[in-house]
PDB file of C-alpha atoms in Angstrom:
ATOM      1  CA  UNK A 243     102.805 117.037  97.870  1.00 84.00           C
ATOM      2  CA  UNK A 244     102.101 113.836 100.669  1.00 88.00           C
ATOM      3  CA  UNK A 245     104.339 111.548 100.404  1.00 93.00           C
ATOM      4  CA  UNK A 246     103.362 108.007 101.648  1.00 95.00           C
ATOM      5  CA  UNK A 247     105.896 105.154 103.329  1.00 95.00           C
ATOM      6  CA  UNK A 248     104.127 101.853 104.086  1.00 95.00           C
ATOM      7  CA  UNK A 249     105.691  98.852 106.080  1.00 95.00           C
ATOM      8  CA  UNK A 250     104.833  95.535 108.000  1.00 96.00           C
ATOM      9  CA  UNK A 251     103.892  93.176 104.847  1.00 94.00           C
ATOM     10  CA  UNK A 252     104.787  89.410 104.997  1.00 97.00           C
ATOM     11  CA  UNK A 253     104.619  86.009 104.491  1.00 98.00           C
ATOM     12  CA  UNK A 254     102.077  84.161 107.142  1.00 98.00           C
ATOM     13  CA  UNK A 255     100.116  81.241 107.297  1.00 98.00           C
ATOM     14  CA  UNK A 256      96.115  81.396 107.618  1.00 98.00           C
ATOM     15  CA  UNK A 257      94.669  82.623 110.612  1.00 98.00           C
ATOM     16  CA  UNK A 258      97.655  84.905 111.790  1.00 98.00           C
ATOM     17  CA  UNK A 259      97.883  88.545 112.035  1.00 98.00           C
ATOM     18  CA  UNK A 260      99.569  90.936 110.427  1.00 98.00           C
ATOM     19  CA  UNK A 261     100.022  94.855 111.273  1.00 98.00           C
ATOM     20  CA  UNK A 262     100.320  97.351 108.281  1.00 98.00           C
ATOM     21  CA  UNK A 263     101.483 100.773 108.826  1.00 97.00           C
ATOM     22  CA  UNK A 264     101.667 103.897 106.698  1.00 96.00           C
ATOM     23  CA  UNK A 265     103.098 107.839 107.528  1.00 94.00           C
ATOM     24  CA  UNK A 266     102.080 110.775 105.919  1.00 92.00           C
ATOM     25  CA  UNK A 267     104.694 113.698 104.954  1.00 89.00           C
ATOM     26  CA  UNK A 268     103.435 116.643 103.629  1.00 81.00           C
ATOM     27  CA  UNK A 269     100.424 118.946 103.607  1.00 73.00           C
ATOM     28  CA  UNK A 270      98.143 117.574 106.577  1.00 68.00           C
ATOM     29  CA  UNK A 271      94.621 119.238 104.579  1.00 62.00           C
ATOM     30  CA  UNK A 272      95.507 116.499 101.818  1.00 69.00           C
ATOM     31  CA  UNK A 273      95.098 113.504 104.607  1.00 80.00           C
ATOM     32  CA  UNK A 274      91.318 114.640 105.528  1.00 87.00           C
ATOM     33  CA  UNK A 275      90.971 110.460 104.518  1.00 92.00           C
ATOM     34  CA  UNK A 276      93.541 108.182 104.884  1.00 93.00           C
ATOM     35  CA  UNK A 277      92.935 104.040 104.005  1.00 95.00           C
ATOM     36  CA  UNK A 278      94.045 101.185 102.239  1.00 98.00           C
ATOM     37  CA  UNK A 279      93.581  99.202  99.095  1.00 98.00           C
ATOM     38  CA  UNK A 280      94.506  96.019  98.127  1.00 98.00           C
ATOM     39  CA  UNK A 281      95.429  94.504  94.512  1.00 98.00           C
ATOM     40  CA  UNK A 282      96.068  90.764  94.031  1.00 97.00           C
ATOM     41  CA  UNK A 283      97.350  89.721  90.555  1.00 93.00           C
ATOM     42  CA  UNK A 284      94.484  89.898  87.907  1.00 95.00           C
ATOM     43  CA  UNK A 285      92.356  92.123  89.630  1.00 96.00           C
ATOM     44  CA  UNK A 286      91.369  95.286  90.115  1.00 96.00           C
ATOM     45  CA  UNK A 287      92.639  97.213  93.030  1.00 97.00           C
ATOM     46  CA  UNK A 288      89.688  97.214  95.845  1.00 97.00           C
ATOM     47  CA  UNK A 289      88.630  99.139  98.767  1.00 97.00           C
ATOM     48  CA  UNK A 290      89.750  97.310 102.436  1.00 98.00           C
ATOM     49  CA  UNK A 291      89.242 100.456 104.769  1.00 98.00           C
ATOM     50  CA  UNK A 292      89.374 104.312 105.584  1.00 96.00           C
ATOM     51  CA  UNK A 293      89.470 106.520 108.700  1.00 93.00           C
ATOM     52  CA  UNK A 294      88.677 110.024 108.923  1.00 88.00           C
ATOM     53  CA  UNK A 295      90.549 112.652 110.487  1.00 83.00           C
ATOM     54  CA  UNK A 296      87.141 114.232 111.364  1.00 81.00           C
ATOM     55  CA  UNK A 297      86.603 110.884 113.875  1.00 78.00           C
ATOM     56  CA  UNK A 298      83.818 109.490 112.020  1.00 85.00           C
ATOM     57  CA  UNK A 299      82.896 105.598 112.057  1.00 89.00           C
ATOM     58  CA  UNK A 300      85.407 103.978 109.908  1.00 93.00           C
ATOM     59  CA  UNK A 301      84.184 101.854 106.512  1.00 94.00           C
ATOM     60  CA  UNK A 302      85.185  98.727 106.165  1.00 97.00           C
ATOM     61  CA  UNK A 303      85.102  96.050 103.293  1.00 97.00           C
ATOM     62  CA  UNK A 304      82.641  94.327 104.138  1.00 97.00           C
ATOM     63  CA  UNK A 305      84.525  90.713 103.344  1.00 97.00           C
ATOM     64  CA  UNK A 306      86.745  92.048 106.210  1.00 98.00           C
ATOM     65  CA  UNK A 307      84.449  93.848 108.907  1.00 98.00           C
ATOM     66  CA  UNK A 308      85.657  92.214 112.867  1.00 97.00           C
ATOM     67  CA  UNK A 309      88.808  90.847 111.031  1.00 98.00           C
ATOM     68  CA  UNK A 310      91.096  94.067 110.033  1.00 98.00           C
ATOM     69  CA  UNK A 311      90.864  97.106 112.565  1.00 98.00           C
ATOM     70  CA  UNK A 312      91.997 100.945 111.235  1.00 97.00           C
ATOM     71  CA  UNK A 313      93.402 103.523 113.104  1.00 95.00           C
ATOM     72  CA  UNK A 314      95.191 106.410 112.548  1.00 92.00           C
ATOM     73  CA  UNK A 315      97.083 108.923 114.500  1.00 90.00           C
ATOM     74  CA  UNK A 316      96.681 112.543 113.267  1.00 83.00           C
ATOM     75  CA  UNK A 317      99.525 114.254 115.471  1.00 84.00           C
ATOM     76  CA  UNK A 318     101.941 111.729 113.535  1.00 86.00           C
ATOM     77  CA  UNK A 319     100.222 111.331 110.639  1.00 86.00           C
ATOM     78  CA  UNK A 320     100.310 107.049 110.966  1.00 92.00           C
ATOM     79  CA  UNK A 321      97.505 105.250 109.837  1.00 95.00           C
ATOM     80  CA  UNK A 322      98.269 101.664 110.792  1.00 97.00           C
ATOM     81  CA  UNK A 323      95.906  98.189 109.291  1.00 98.00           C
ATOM     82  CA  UNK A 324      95.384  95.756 112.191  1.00 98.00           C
ATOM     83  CA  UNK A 325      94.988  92.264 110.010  1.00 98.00           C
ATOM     84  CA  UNK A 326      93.579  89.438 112.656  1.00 98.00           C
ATOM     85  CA  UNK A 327      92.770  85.508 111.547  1.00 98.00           C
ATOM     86  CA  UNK A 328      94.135  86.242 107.643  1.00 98.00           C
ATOM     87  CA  UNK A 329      92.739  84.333 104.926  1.00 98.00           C
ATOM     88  CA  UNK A 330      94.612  83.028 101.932  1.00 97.00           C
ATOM     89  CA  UNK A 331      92.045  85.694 100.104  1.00 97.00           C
ATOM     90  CA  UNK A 332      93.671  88.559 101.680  1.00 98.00           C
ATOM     91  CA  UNK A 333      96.732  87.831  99.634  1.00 98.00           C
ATOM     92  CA  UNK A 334      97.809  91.367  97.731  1.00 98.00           C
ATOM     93  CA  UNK A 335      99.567  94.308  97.660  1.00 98.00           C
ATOM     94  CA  UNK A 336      98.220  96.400  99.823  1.00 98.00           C
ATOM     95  CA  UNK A 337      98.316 100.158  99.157  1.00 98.00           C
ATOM     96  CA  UNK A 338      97.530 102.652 101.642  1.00 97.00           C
ATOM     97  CA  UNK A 339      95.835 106.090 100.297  1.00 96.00           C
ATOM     98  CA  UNK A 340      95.519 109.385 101.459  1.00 94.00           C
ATOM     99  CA  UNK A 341      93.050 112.389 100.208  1.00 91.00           C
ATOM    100  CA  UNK A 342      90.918 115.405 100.766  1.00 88.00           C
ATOM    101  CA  UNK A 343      87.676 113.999 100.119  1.00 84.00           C
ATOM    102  CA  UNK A 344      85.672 112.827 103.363  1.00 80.00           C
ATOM    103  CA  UNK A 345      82.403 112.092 101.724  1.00 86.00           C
ATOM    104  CA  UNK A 346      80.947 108.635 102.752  1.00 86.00           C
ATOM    105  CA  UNK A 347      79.894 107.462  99.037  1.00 88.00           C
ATOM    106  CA  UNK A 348      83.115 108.808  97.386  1.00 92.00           C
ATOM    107  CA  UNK A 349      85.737 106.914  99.731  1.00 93.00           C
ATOM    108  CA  UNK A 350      85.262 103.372  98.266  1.00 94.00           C
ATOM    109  CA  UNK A 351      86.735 104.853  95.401  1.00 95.00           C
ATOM    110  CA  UNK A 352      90.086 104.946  94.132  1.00 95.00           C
ATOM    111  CA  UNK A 353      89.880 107.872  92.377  1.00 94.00           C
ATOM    112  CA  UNK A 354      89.095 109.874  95.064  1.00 93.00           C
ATOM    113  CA  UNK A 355      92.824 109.273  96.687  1.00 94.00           C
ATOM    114  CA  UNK A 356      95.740 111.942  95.403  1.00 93.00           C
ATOM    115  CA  UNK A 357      98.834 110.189  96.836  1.00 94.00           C
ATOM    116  CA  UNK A 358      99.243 106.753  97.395  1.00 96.00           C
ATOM    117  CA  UNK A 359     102.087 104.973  98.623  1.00 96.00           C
ATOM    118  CA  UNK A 360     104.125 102.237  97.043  1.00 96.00           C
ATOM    119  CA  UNK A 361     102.536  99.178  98.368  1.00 97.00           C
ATOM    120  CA  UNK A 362     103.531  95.941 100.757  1.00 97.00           C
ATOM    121  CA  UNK A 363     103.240  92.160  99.958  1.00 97.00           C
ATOM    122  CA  UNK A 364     101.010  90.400 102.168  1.00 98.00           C
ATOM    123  CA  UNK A 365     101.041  86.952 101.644  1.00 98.00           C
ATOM    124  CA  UNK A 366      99.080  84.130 103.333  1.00 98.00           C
ATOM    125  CA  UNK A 367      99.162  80.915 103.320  1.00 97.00           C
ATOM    126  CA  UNK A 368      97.039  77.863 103.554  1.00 93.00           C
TER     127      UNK A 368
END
């Protein structure tokens, strides 16, 4: 089992940053991908971004690429969501996700995640 703690939601007004981070517990060969979703209310939950424990190029949404910055930190497990110049369309929760799978086509997907974590309120303002 992976067990997933999340922190660093808020309240902000547009334009300001935000920094989301999530630790991993657990069996390490389950975090191959580790990333985060978001889900506002009355829509489905959607890919932001992944990282790789094998170093490959991150993958971004595309609505956020040179906006949100992931990183991750596989002697501590951390994968941390750097949110620069927020938009009142980033408001959701955001979920981070961790799973074996480090296939480029399959990471996008939800269903490809085993453990998620319980999710942080980011809320911005206009």
């Amino acid at each position: 089992q992976v067990q997933l703690v999340e922190s660093g939601g808020g309240l902000v007004e547009d334009g300001a940053s935000l920094r989301l981070s999530c630790v991993a517990s657990g069996r390490s060969f389950s975090t191959s991908a580790m990333g985060w979703f978001r889900q506002a209310p009355g829509k489905e939950r959607e890919f932001v971004a992944v990282t790789r424990r094998s170093g490959a190029v991150p993958i971004y949404l595309d609505s956020v690429k040179g906006r949100f910055t992931i990183s991750r930190d596989s002697a501590k497990n951390t994968v941390s969501l750097q949110m620069n110049s927020l938009k009142p369309e980033d408001t959701a929760v955001y979920y981070c996700a961790a799973g074996p799978t480090t296939i480029s086509s399959q990471l996008t997907n939800p269903g490809a995640y085993s453990y998620w974590g319980q999710g942080t309120q980011v809320t911005v303002s206009s």
